[in-house]
mmCIF file of C-alpha atoms in Angstrom:
data_model
loop_
_atom_site.group_PDB
_atom_site.id
_atom_site.type_symbol
_atom_site.label_atom_id
_atom_site.label_comp_id
_atom_site.label_asym_id
_atom_site.label_seq_id
_atom_site.Cartn_x
_atom_site.Cartn_y
_atom_site.Cartn_z
ATOM 1 C CA UNK V 1 92.019 118.787 125.596
ATOM 2 C CA UNK V 2 90.543 117.250 121.526
ATOM 3 C CA UNK V 3 90.002 120.027 119.993
ATOM 4 C CA UNK V 4 88.933 118.828 115.376
ATOM 5 C CA UNK V 5 89.711 121.444 112.640
ATOM 6 C CA UNK V 6 86.940 121.364 110.321
ATOM 7 C CA UNK V 7 84.236 122.999 108.373
ATOM 8 C CA UNK V 8 80.531 123.574 108.102
ATOM 9 C CA UNK V 9 80.736 122.554 104.053
ATOM 10 C CA UNK V 10 83.713 120.284 104.194
ATOM 11 C CA UNK V 11 82.734 116.505 103.761
ATOM 12 C CA UNK V 12 85.050 114.704 105.339
ATOM 13 C CA UNK V 13 85.789 116.143 108.449
ATOM 14 C CA UNK V 14 81.930 115.238 109.475
ATOM 15 C CA UNK V 15 82.984 111.493 109.810
ATOM 16 C CA UNK V 16 85.238 112.146 112.428
ATOM 17 C CA UNK V 17 82.741 114.635 113.936
ATOM 18 C CA UNK V 18 79.816 112.040 113.930
ATOM 19 C CA UNK V 19 82.816 109.594 115.818
ATOM 20 C CA UNK V 20 83.497 112.585 118.465
ATOM 21 C CA UNK V 21 79.363 112.323 119.212
ATOM 22 C CA UNK V 22 78.377 108.360 118.855
ATOM 23 C CA UNK V 23 81.534 108.086 121.694
ATOM 24 C CA UNK V 24 80.426 110.978 123.769
ATOM 25 C CA UNK V 25 84.120 112.316 123.588
ATOM 26 C CA UNK V 26 84.657 116.021 125.186
ATOM 27 C CA UNK V 27 86.152 117.434 122.392
ATOM 28 C CA UNK V 28 86.626 121.410 120.689
ATOM 29 C CA UNK V 29 85.485 122.289 117.395
ATOM 30 C CA UNK V 30 87.869 125.207 115.552
ATOM 31 C CA UNK V 31 86.477 125.942 112.538
ATOM 32 C CA UNK V 32 88.975 126.448 109.511
ATOM 33 C CA UNK V 33 87.817 129.009 107.042
ATOM 34 C CA UNK V 34 88.806 127.376 103.476
ATOM 35 C CA UNK V 35 86.149 129.201 101.975
ATOM 36 C CA UNK V 36 88.857 132.533 102.422
ATOM 37 C CA UNK V 37 91.328 129.664 102.425
ATOM 38 C CA UNK V 38 93.017 129.640 105.596
ATOM 39 C CA UNK V 39 94.013 126.212 105.544
ATOM 40 C CA UNK V 40 97.071 127.513 102.890
ATOM 41 C CA UNK V 41 98.141 129.764 105.638
ATOM 42 C CA UNK V 42 101.974 128.779 107.248
ATOM 43 C CA UNK V 43 100.202 128.312 111.132
ATOM 44 C CA UNK V 44 97.296 125.969 109.197
ATOM 45 C CA UNK V 45 100.399 124.290 107.436
ATOM 46 C CA UNK V 46 102.126 123.635 110.551
ATOM 47 C CA UNK V 47 99.497 121.010 111.465
ATOM 48 C CA UNK V 48 99.256 119.715 108.148
ATOM 49 C CA UNK V 49 101.810 120.192 105.567
ATOM 50 C CA UNK V 50 99.489 118.648 102.649
ATOM 51 C CA UNK V 51 96.544 121.883 104.055
ATOM 52 C CA UNK V 52 93.811 119.072 104.757
ATOM 53 C CA UNK V 53 90.834 119.003 106.974
ATOM 54 C CA UNK V 54 90.688 117.234 109.509
ATOM 55 C CA UNK V 55 93.307 118.026 111.516
ATOM 56 C CA UNK V 56 93.260 116.553 114.945
ATOM 57 C CA UNK V 57 95.103 117.638 117.965
ATOM 58 C CA UNK V 58 95.093 115.645 121.334
ATOM 59 C CA UNK V 59 97.712 117.674 123.462
ATOM 60 C CA UNK V 60 100.942 117.712 122.091
ATOM 61 C CA UNK V 61 99.819 115.327 119.218
ATOM 62 C CA UNK V 62 98.638 116.300 115.905
ATOM 63 C CA UNK V 63 96.950 113.864 113.284
ATOM 64 C CA UNK V 64 95.771 114.566 110.180
ATOM 65 C CA UNK V 65 93.959 112.274 107.546
ATOM 66 C CA UNK V 66 90.821 111.218 108.457
ATOM 67 C CA UNK V 67 91.002 107.557 108.582
ATOM 68 C CA UNK V 68 93.746 107.582 111.226
ATOM 69 C CA UNK V 69 91.804 110.120 113.139
ATOM 70 C CA UNK V 70 89.158 107.521 112.953
ATOM 71 C CA UNK V 71 90.862 104.845 114.456
ATOM 72 C CA UNK V 72 92.959 106.751 117.055
ATOM 73 C CA UNK V 73 89.745 107.532 118.711
ATOM 74 C CA UNK V 74 88.541 103.777 118.471
ATOM 75 C CA UNK V 75 91.790 103.163 120.206
ATOM 76 C CA UNK V 76 91.873 106.000 122.850
ATOM 77 C CA UNK V 77 88.476 105.317 123.449
ATOM 78 C CA UNK V 78 87.666 101.781 122.975
ATOM 79 C CA UNK V 79 84.113 102.019 124.162
ATOM 80 C CA UNK V 80 81.468 101.953 122.510
ATOM 81 C CA UNK V 81 83.169 100.601 120.158
ATOM 82 C CA UNK V 82 82.583 100.854 116.417
ATOM 83 C CA UNK V 83 85.421 98.002 114.907
ATOM 84 C CA UNK V 84 84.768 94.823 115.560
ATOM 85 C CA UNK V 85 87.274 92.572 116.848
ATOM 86 C CA UNK V 86 87.139 89.950 114.372
ATOM 87 C CA UNK V 87 89.707 90.043 112.176
ATOM 88 C CA UNK V 88 87.766 89.203 108.912
ATOM 89 C CA UNK V 89 85.138 92.501 109.654
ATOM 90 C CA UNK V 90 88.598 94.759 110.461
ATOM 91 C CA UNK V 91 89.685 94.019 107.349
ATOM 92 C CA UNK V 92 86.309 94.555 105.533
ATOM 93 C CA UNK V 93 85.582 97.718 108.126
ATOM 94 C CA UNK V 94 88.722 99.936 106.600
ATOM 95 C CA UNK V 95 88.146 98.609 103.030
ATOM 96 C CA UNK V 96 84.901 100.303 102.990
ATOM 97 C CA UNK V 97 86.643 103.124 104.903
ATOM 98 C CA UNK V 98 89.316 103.348 102.446
ATOM 99 C CA UNK V 99 86.436 102.758 99.405
ATOM 100 C CA UNK V 100 84.413 105.861 100.630
ATOM 101 C CA UNK V 101 87.389 107.877 100.006
ATOM 102 C CA UNK V 102 89.179 106.860 97.364
ATOM 103 C CA UNK V 103 86.657 105.914 94.694
ATOM 104 C CA UNK V 104 84.470 108.635 95.564
ATOM 105 C CA UNK V 105 86.166 112.353 96.782
ATOM 106 C CA UNK V 106 87.149 112.802 92.966
ATOM 107 C CA UNK V 107 83.702 112.332 90.730
ATOM 108 C CA UNK V 108 82.191 114.329 94.074
ATOM 109 C CA UNK V 109 84.564 116.794 93.525
ATOM 110 C CA UNK V 110 83.983 116.967 90.431
ATOM 111 C CA UNK V 111 79.960 116.744 89.969
ATOM 112 C CA UNK V 112 80.470 119.632 93.023
ATOM 113 C CA UNK V 113 82.539 122.204 90.526
ATOM 114 C CA UNK V 114 79.696 124.277 89.864
ATOM 115 C CA UNK V 115 78.442 125.027 93.400
ATOM 116 C CA UNK V 116 81.533 126.518 94.518
ATOM 117 C CA UNK V 117 82.870 127.856 91.220
ATOM 118 C CA UNK V 118 79.287 129.164 89.700
ATOM 119 C CA UNK V 119 80.917 131.422 86.898
ATOM 120 C CA UNK V 120 83.601 129.166 85.751
ATOM 121 C CA UNK V 121 82.685 127.051 82.604
ATOM 122 C CA UNK V 122 80.442 123.856 83.597
ATOM 123 C CA UNK V 123 82.776 120.882 82.886
ATOM 124 C CA UNK V 124 79.460 118.822 81.465
ATOM 125 C CA UNK V 125 81.810 115.411 80.383
ATOM 126 C CA UNK V 126 83.519 115.716 83.701
ATOM 127 C CA UNK V 127 80.640 115.660 85.847
ATOM 128 C CA UNK V 128 78.932 113.276 83.489
ATOM 129 C CA UNK V 129 81.702 110.686 83.638
ATOM 130 C CA UNK V 130 81.709 111.105 87.973
ATOM 131 C CA UNK V 131 77.579 110.570 87.366
ATOM 132 C CA UNK V 132 78.416 107.293 86.189
ATOM 133 C CA UNK V 133 81.372 106.785 88.875
ATOM 134 C CA UNK V 134 79.196 107.644 91.806
ATOM 135 C CA UNK V 135 76.299 105.405 89.969
ATOM 136 C CA UNK V 136 78.914 102.683 89.919
ATOM 137 C CA UNK V 137 79.830 103.041 93.082
ATOM 138 C CA UNK V 138 76.369 103.349 94.258
ATOM 139 C CA UNK V 139 75.681 99.968 92.724
ATOM 140 C CA UNK V 140 78.460 98.377 94.742
ATOM 141 C CA UNK V 141 76.944 99.398 98.243
ATOM 142 C CA UNK V 142 73.808 98.240 97.251
ATOM 143 C CA UNK V 143 74.453 94.887 96.148
ATOM 144 C CA UNK V 144 76.821 94.748 99.893
ATOM 145 C CA UNK V 145 73.985 96.176 101.726
ATOM 146 C CA UNK V 146 71.342 93.755 100.488
ATOM 147 C CA UNK V 147 69.837 92.231 103.294
ATOM 148 C CA UNK V 148 72.214 93.840 105.793
ATOM 149 C CA UNK V 149 71.590 96.682 108.035
ATOM 150 C CA UNK V 150 75.045 98.205 108.296
ATOM 151 C CA UNK V 151 77.707 97.525 105.906
ATOM 152 C CA UNK V 152 79.893 95.145 108.120
ATOM 153 C CA UNK V 153 78.116 93.443 111.112
ATOM 154 C CA UNK V 154 76.805 96.182 113.365
ATOM 155 C CA UNK V 155 77.257 99.632 113.084
ATOM 156 C CA UNK V 156 81.125 100.780 112.330
ATOM 157 C CA UNK V 157 83.536 103.370 111.302
ATOM 158 C CA UNK V 158 82.631 102.038 107.552
ATOM 159 C CA UNK V 159 79.563 103.468 107.681
ATOM 160 C CA UNK V 160 80.625 106.603 109.486
ATOM 161 C CA UNK V 161 82.793 107.305 106.576
ATOM 162 C CA UNK V 162 79.772 107.544 104.203
ATOM 163 C CA UNK V 163 77.514 109.098 105.897
ATOM 164 C CA UNK V 164 78.532 112.362 105.042
ATOM 165 C CA UNK V 165 78.238 111.747 101.504
ATOM 166 C CA UNK V 166 74.878 109.384 101.281
ATOM 167 C CA UNK V 167 72.992 111.753 103.521
ATOM 168 C CA UNK V 168 73.472 114.925 101.614
ATOM 169 C CA UNK V 169 72.581 113.239 97.935
ATOM 170 C CA UNK V 170 68.645 114.527 98.177
ATOM 171 C CA UNK V 171 70.497 118.682 98.534
ATOM 172 C CA UNK V 172 72.711 118.051 95.533
ATOM 173 C CA UNK V 173 70.519 116.502 92.524
ATOM 174 C CA UNK V 174 71.670 112.579 93.429
ATOM 175 C CA UNK V 175 68.851 111.830 95.347
ATOM 176 C CA UNK V 176 67.295 110.479 92.766
ATOM 177 C CA UNK V 177 70.457 107.735 92.585
ATOM 178 C CA UNK V 178 69.649 106.214 96.189
ATOM 179 C CA UNK V 179 65.870 105.649 96.506
ATOM 180 C CA UNK V 180 66.147 103.893 93.557
ATOM 181 C CA UNK V 181 68.110 101.744 95.709
ATOM 182 C CA UNK V 182 65.767 99.531 97.856
ATOM 183 C CA UNK V 183 69.006 98.561 100.265
ATOM 184 C CA UNK V 184 70.751 101.297 99.771
ATOM 185 C CA UNK V 185 68.261 104.012 100.720
ATOM 186 C CA UNK V 186 67.080 101.767 104.095
ATOM 187 C CA UNK V 187 70.395 101.933 105.621
ATOM 188 C CA UNK V 188 70.547 105.820 104.434
ATOM 189 C CA UNK V 189 67.659 106.241 106.845
ATOM 190 C CA UNK V 190 69.046 104.245 109.263
ATOM 191 C CA UNK V 191 72.398 106.853 109.366
ATOM 192 C CA UNK V 192 69.772 109.781 109.274
ATOM 193 C CA UNK V 193 67.972 108.316 112.770
ATOM 194 C CA UNK V 194 71.602 108.083 114.544
ATOM 195 C CA UNK V 195 71.666 111.561 116.785
ATOM 196 C CA UNK V 196 75.246 112.054 115.909
ATOM 197 C CA UNK V 197 74.502 111.878 111.903
ATOM 198 C CA UNK V 198 71.427 114.730 112.716
ATOM 199 C CA UNK V 199 73.388 116.670 114.759
ATOM 200 C CA UNK V 200 76.192 116.907 112.211
ATOM 201 C CA UNK V 201 74.113 118.122 109.243
ATOM 202 C CA UNK V 202 76.151 120.833 107.085
ATOM 203 C CA UNK V 203 73.362 124.158 107.231
ATOM 204 C CA UNK V 204 71.378 123.790 104.126
ATOM 205 C CA UNK V 205 71.928 126.405 101.927
ATOM 206 C CA UNK V 206 70.884 127.178 98.325
ATOM 207 C CA UNK V 207 73.014 125.691 96.106
ATOM 208 C CA UNK V 208 72.807 126.106 92.419
ATOM 209 C CA UNK V 209 73.625 122.672 90.607
ATOM 210 C CA UNK V 210 73.288 121.373 86.905
ATOM 211 C CA UNK V 211 71.577 118.183 87.461
ATOM 212 C CA UNK V 212 72.434 115.747 84.326
ATOM 213 C CA UNK V 213 71.453 116.043 81.174
ATOM 214 C CA UNK M 1 96.450 80.194 102.090
ATOM 215 C CA UNK M 2 97.384 84.089 101.378
ATOM 216 C CA UNK M 3 97.040 85.147 97.550
ATOM 217 C CA UNK M 4 97.985 88.276 96.565
ATOM 218 C CA UNK M 5 97.088 89.717 93.264
ATOM 219 C CA UNK M 6 99.602 92.004 91.643
ATOM 220 C CA UNK M 7 101.330 92.954 88.413
ATOM 221 C CA UNK M 8 105.087 93.775 89.019
ATOM 222 C CA UNK M 9 104.812 97.519 87.207
ATOM 223 C CA UNK M 10 102.008 98.528 89.644
ATOM 224 C CA UNK M 11 103.799 100.317 92.456
ATOM 225 C CA UNK M 12 100.969 99.932 95.230
ATOM 226 C CA UNK M 13 100.972 96.384 95.449
ATOM 227 C CA UNK M 14 104.635 95.914 96.218
ATOM 228 C CA UNK M 15 104.131 97.873 99.699
ATOM 229 C CA UNK M 16 102.188 94.519 100.269
ATOM 230 C CA UNK M 17 105.182 91.569 98.181
ATOM 231 C CA UNK M 18 107.635 93.565 100.914
ATOM 232 C CA UNK M 19 105.474 93.049 104.191
ATOM 233 C CA UNK M 20 104.693 89.223 103.410
ATOM 234 C CA UNK M 21 108.519 88.585 102.551
ATOM 235 C CA UNK M 22 109.408 91.074 106.247
ATOM 236 C CA UNK M 23 106.856 88.829 108.100
ATOM 237 C CA UNK M 24 107.937 85.844 105.996
ATOM 238 C CA UNK M 25 104.090 84.729 105.367
ATOM 239 C CA UNK M 26 103.328 81.837 103.309
ATOM 240 C CA UNK M 27 101.581 82.966 100.000
ATOM 241 C CA UNK M 28 100.991 83.260 96.412
ATOM 242 C CA UNK M 29 101.783 85.954 94.233
ATOM 243 C CA UNK M 30 99.083 85.891 91.042
ATOM 244 C CA UNK M 31 99.841 88.207 88.476
ATOM 245 C CA UNK M 32 97.247 90.625 86.889
ATOM 246 C CA UNK M 33 97.619 91.548 83.593
ATOM 247 C CA UNK M 34 97.437 95.105 83.853
ATOM 248 C CA UNK M 35 98.539 95.978 80.823
ATOM 249 C CA UNK M 36 96.454 93.339 78.758
ATOM 250 C CA UNK M 37 93.430 95.209 80.812
ATOM 251 C CA UNK M 38 92.481 92.074 82.974
ATOM 252 C CA UNK M 39 91.756 93.881 86.041
ATOM 253 C CA UNK M 40 88.620 95.502 84.376
ATOM 254 C CA UNK M 41 87.108 91.778 83.165
ATOM 255 C CA UNK M 42 84.080 90.743 85.176
ATOM 256 C CA UNK M 43 86.540 87.896 86.791
ATOM 257 C CA UNK M 44 88.583 89.981 88.484
ATOM 258 C CA UNK M 45 85.509 92.702 89.383
ATOM 259 C CA UNK M 46 84.176 89.773 91.479
ATOM 260 C CA UNK M 47 87.772 90.350 93.583
ATOM 261 C CA UNK M 48 87.453 94.159 93.625
ATOM 262 C CA UNK M 49 84.437 95.887 91.675
ATOM 263 C CA UNK M 50 86.888 99.151 91.297
ATOM 264 C CA UNK M 51 89.254 97.135 89.219
ATOM 265 C CA UNK M 52 92.261 97.896 91.259
ATOM 266 C CA UNK M 53 94.917 95.507 92.482
ATOM 267 C CA UNK M 54 96.155 94.773 94.879
ATOM 268 C CA UNK M 55 93.549 92.071 96.330
ATOM 269 C CA UNK M 56 94.471 89.840 98.819
ATOM 270 C CA UNK M 57 92.319 86.296 99.224
ATOM 271 C CA UNK M 58 92.868 84.982 102.449
ATOM 272 C CA UNK M 59 90.668 81.291 101.985
ATOM 273 C CA UNK M 60 86.692 82.667 101.612
ATOM 274 C CA UNK M 61 87.812 86.388 102.842
ATOM 275 C CA UNK M 62 88.583 89.096 100.196
ATOM 276 C CA UNK M 63 90.742 92.180 101.022
ATOM 277 C CA UNK M 64 91.147 95.101 98.605
ATOM 278 C CA UNK M 65 92.875 98.620 99.157
ATOM 279 C CA UNK M 66 96.745 98.374 100.325
ATOM 280 C CA UNK M 67 96.661 100.080 103.703
ATOM 281 C CA UNK M 68 94.272 97.403 104.774
ATOM 282 C CA UNK M 69 95.441 94.529 103.221
ATOM 283 C CA UNK M 70 98.524 95.864 105.451
ATOM 284 C CA UNK M 71 96.842 96.162 108.360
ATOM 285 C CA UNK M 72 95.125 93.002 108.071
ATOM 286 C CA UNK M 73 98.517 91.014 107.654
ATOM 287 C CA UNK M 74 99.462 92.859 111.085
ATOM 288 C CA UNK M 75 96.650 92.010 112.860
ATOM 289 C CA UNK M 76 96.855 87.915 111.692
ATOM 290 C CA UNK M 77 100.448 87.730 111.779
ATOM 291 C CA UNK M 78 101.561 89.744 114.724
ATOM 292 C CA UNK M 79 105.214 88.788 114.814
ATOM 293 C CA UNK M 80 107.635 90.347 114.025
ATOM 294 C CA UNK M 81 105.734 93.448 114.517
ATOM 295 C CA UNK M 82 105.507 96.502 112.279
ATOM 296 C CA UNK M 83 102.762 99.566 114.068
ATOM 297 C CA UNK M 84 103.909 100.319 117.227
ATOM 298 C CA UNK M 85 102.027 99.660 120.486
ATOM 299 C CA UNK M 86 102.000 103.331 121.350
ATOM 300 C CA UNK M 87 98.905 105.476 120.378
ATOM 301 C CA UNK M 88 99.694 108.306 118.997
ATOM 302 C CA UNK M 89 102.925 106.097 117.147
ATOM 303 C CA UNK M 90 100.450 104.287 115.609
ATOM 304 C CA UNK M 91 98.348 107.568 114.093
ATOM 305 C CA UNK M 92 101.230 108.273 113.070
ATOM 306 C CA UNK M 93 102.117 105.355 111.297
ATOM 307 C CA UNK M 94 99.029 105.342 109.482
ATOM 308 C CA UNK M 95 98.621 109.209 108.631
ATOM 309 C CA UNK M 96 101.851 108.348 106.401
ATOM 310 C CA UNK M 97 100.457 105.345 105.461
ATOM 311 C CA UNK M 98 98.220 107.602 104.265
ATOM 312 C CA UNK M 99 99.624 110.445 103.002
ATOM 313 C CA UNK M 100 102.149 108.021 100.826
ATOM 314 C CA UNK M 101 98.869 107.546 98.815
ATOM 315 C CA UNK M 102 96.396 110.100 98.806
ATOM 316 C CA UNK M 103 99.449 112.866 97.858
ATOM 317 C CA UNK M 104 101.945 110.689 96.018
ATOM 318 C CA UNK M 105 99.331 108.658 93.205
ATOM 319 C CA UNK M 106 97.972 111.385 91.456
ATOM 320 C CA UNK M 107 101.604 113.330 90.777
ATOM 321 C CA UNK M 108 103.135 109.830 90.217
ATOM 322 C CA UNK M 109 100.886 109.160 87.144
ATOM 323 C CA UNK M 110 100.403 112.203 85.543
ATOM 324 C CA UNK M 111 104.350 112.307 85.708
ATOM 325 C CA UNK M 112 104.690 108.502 84.810
ATOM 326 C CA UNK M 113 102.268 108.779 82.124
ATOM 327 C CA UNK M 114 104.234 109.073 79.094
ATOM 328 C CA UNK M 115 105.972 105.731 80.048
ATOM 329 C CA UNK M 116 102.441 104.000 79.321
ATOM 330 C CA UNK M 117 100.791 106.024 76.573
ATOM 331 C CA UNK M 118 104.546 107.065 74.274
ATOM 332 C CA UNK M 119 102.221 107.980 71.238
ATOM 333 C CA UNK M 120 99.785 110.484 73.410
ATOM 334 C CA UNK M 121 100.714 114.505 73.448
ATOM 335 C CA UNK M 122 103.324 114.857 76.689
ATOM 336 C CA UNK M 123 100.819 116.773 78.996
ATOM 337 C CA UNK M 124 103.560 119.380 80.148
ATOM 338 C CA UNK M 125 102.203 122.047 81.878
ATOM 339 C CA UNK M 126 100.638 118.808 84.403
ATOM 340 C CA UNK M 127 103.442 116.933 84.196
ATOM 341 C CA UNK M 128 105.669 120.240 85.483
ATOM 342 C CA UNK M 129 102.482 120.386 88.471
ATOM 343 C CA UNK M 130 103.105 116.475 89.563
ATOM 344 C CA UNK M 131 106.752 117.604 89.468
ATOM 345 C CA UNK M 132 106.185 120.751 92.353
ATOM 346 C CA UNK M 133 103.866 118.157 93.984
ATOM 347 C CA UNK M 134 106.044 115.442 94.150
ATOM 348 C CA UNK M 135 109.136 117.849 95.196
ATOM 349 C CA UNK M 136 106.870 119.461 98.521
ATOM 350 C CA UNK M 137 105.596 116.056 99.257
ATOM 351 C CA UNK M 138 110.209 114.885 99.823
ATOM 352 C CA UNK M 139 110.053 117.955 101.616
ATOM 353 C CA UNK M 140 107.543 116.986 104.334
ATOM 354 C CA UNK M 141 109.692 113.832 104.852
ATOM 355 C CA UNK M 142 112.960 115.859 104.197
ATOM 356 C CA UNK M 143 111.733 117.865 107.586
ATOM 357 C CA UNK M 144 110.343 114.472 109.144
ATOM 358 C CA UNK M 145 113.608 112.364 108.716
ATOM 359 C CA UNK M 146 116.067 114.987 109.985
ATOM 360 C CA UNK M 147 117.372 113.735 113.005
ATOM 361 C CA UNK M 148 114.982 110.025 112.296
ATOM 362 C CA UNK M 149 115.929 106.528 110.871
ATOM 363 C CA UNK M 150 112.714 105.960 110.379
ATOM 364 C CA UNK M 151 109.061 108.179 109.498
ATOM 365 C CA UNK M 152 108.200 106.803 112.910
ATOM 366 C CA UNK M 153 110.188 105.369 115.854
ATOM 367 C CA UNK M 154 111.353 101.751 114.124
ATOM 368 C CA UNK M 155 110.697 100.716 110.504
ATOM 369 C CA UNK M 156 107.046 100.450 109.695
ATOM 370 C CA UNK M 157 104.024 99.958 107.793
ATOM 371 C CA UNK M 158 105.072 103.625 106.775
ATOM 372 C CA UNK M 159 108.206 103.218 105.847
ATOM 373 C CA UNK M 160 106.973 100.522 103.412
ATOM 374 C CA UNK M 161 104.016 102.538 102.111
ATOM 375 C CA UNK M 162 106.614 104.937 100.461
ATOM 376 C CA UNK M 163 109.665 102.444 99.265
ATOM 377 C CA UNK M 164 107.867 101.584 96.208
ATOM 378 C CA UNK M 165 107.967 104.990 95.410
ATOM 379 C CA UNK M 166 110.695 106.200 96.775
ATOM 380 C CA UNK M 167 113.531 103.423 96.034
ATOM 381 C CA UNK M 168 112.947 104.033 91.746
ATOM 382 C CA UNK M 169 113.432 107.686 91.734
ATOM 383 C CA UNK M 170 116.165 107.283 90.089
ATOM 384 C CA UNK M 171 114.911 104.779 87.005
ATOM 385 C CA UNK M 172 111.826 107.605 86.418
ATOM 386 C CA UNK M 173 114.261 110.881 85.935
ATOM 387 C CA UNK M 174 113.553 111.534 89.663
ATOM 388 C CA UNK M 175 117.072 110.779 91.289
ATOM 389 C CA UNK M 176 117.596 114.101 91.866
ATOM 390 C CA UNK M 177 115.468 115.335 94.075
ATOM 391 C CA UNK M 178 116.695 112.381 96.728
ATOM 392 C CA UNK M 179 120.306 113.314 96.329
ATOM 393 C CA UNK M 180 119.706 116.756 97.362
ATOM 394 C CA UNK M 181 118.362 116.133 101.051
ATOM 395 C CA UNK M 182 120.061 114.274 102.517
ATOM 396 C CA UNK M 183 117.924 112.670 105.343
ATOM 397 C CA UNK M 184 115.465 111.553 102.657
ATOM 398 C CA UNK M 185 118.765 109.841 100.779
ATOM 399 C CA UNK M 186 120.375 108.414 104.235
ATOM 400 C CA UNK M 187 116.513 106.671 103.981
ATOM 401 C CA UNK M 188 116.531 105.426 101.111
ATOM 402 C CA UNK M 189 120.013 103.598 101.386
ATOM 403 C CA UNK M 190 118.476 102.072 104.550
ATOM 404 C CA UNK M 191 115.325 100.412 102.733
ATOM 405 C CA UNK M 192 117.277 99.512 99.764
ATOM 406 C CA UNK M 193 119.401 97.156 102.377
ATOM 407 C CA UNK M 194 116.472 95.357 103.260
ATOM 408 C CA UNK M 195 116.284 92.350 101.198
ATOM 409 C CA UNK M 196 111.756 92.587 101.143
ATOM 410 C CA UNK M 197 113.183 95.653 99.001
ATOM 411 C CA UNK M 198 115.210 93.880 97.087
ATOM 412 C CA UNK M 199 113.706 90.926 96.825
ATOM 413 C CA UNK M 200 110.394 93.622 95.161
ATOM 414 C CA UNK M 201 112.512 95.866 92.926
ATOM 415 C CA UNK M 202 110.481 95.706 89.471
ATOM 416 C CA UNK M 203 111.742 94.292 86.394
ATOM 417 C CA UNK M 204 114.265 97.039 84.854
ATOM 418 C CA UNK M 205 112.873 98.952 81.297
ATOM 419 C CA UNK M 206 113.988 100.830 79.622
ATOM 420 C CA UNK M 207 111.429 104.050 80.378
ATOM 421 C CA UNK M 208 111.495 106.727 77.810
ATOM 422 C CA UNK M 209 110.267 109.373 80.102
ATOM 423 C CA UNK M 210 110.852 113.365 79.471
ATOM 424 C CA UNK M 211 112.840 115.161 82.296
ATOM 425 C CA UNK M 212 111.533 117.993 84.021
ATOM 426 C CA UNK M 213 111.894 121.269 81.318
#
């Protein structure tokens, strides 16, 4: 049995949850209470010494890192496929998968920090820089998506990696950045039509996030 | 013709340089003067909007992100192979490839900062934390490598991803962390026996790095 360790407020595991649904893979989802710090407990560190979700178990096999997990699921359950057979398209799919983490995770965390530590002083300069980095990243996506429905050929692992981020921008005072970019907005709308994306939306909770100055 | 954009003092492109040599792939190496900021120039940003090396060109195809580049080279030039055909081994290879970046890049940069900005005040607390993170990461590797020659089955992309880091520890006041861990030390020695690793050592320059307190 496939088991996925995740938490509803964590962005990254949602990519894997989307893929599990797109491929209709029978699986069990195990919620790790990251708000209580359960991911740092010794039992969880036996699965992932770096104390991060998602983690996927497939029998005795334990895989950490969402990109490695998605590649594994694609190879283990090849149909329907979300990674092209064309070598150039595969390379670009992987590039976008990695970009969605390497250049989004940091700014996102800084932007979202006040929601998780409402008593801490707000790092306004840091959040302004994060906002600028997010904006620049969206410009890259807008250029790529102009005259394209998906990041690479068909709907792929690349789109799924960005989906957990871009589909919640309107909840975190960033929605205007998407509506101002037509190709991006159309892509987000296409993502939101996927049942797998709809089924995995995090619960709607009131967030108190400062807007940008 | 394959072209790799790199710089000798940048850790990450060296993984790709090692792989190009292991596979004996004819290629051209283009030095990007990152110390002068050439990676932020508009011409380079046309290759990579995030202004990072390495970038690989193969004819008209431009690929960013070292992990995507290595997967591409593995698929485009399958022999000799450095990624198992076994699905579980492939997943673990990818997990280690990603770990080597996700959990090493940040601490490494903090640790190395005084070498690149000798006039700036040293962030001692930050460097202490980076040192602790590097130590914890090496403990993970030591456990994995005990009774193993390589991270996953045979010498693979995973080992190549760590090679640029662990083979220069003795130059950056971290060598004692390796010599204190026997499985790790034996692995680093095995890495250093590979001609591809030897051929790609960065030039030896005098570095003035504070040790840990």
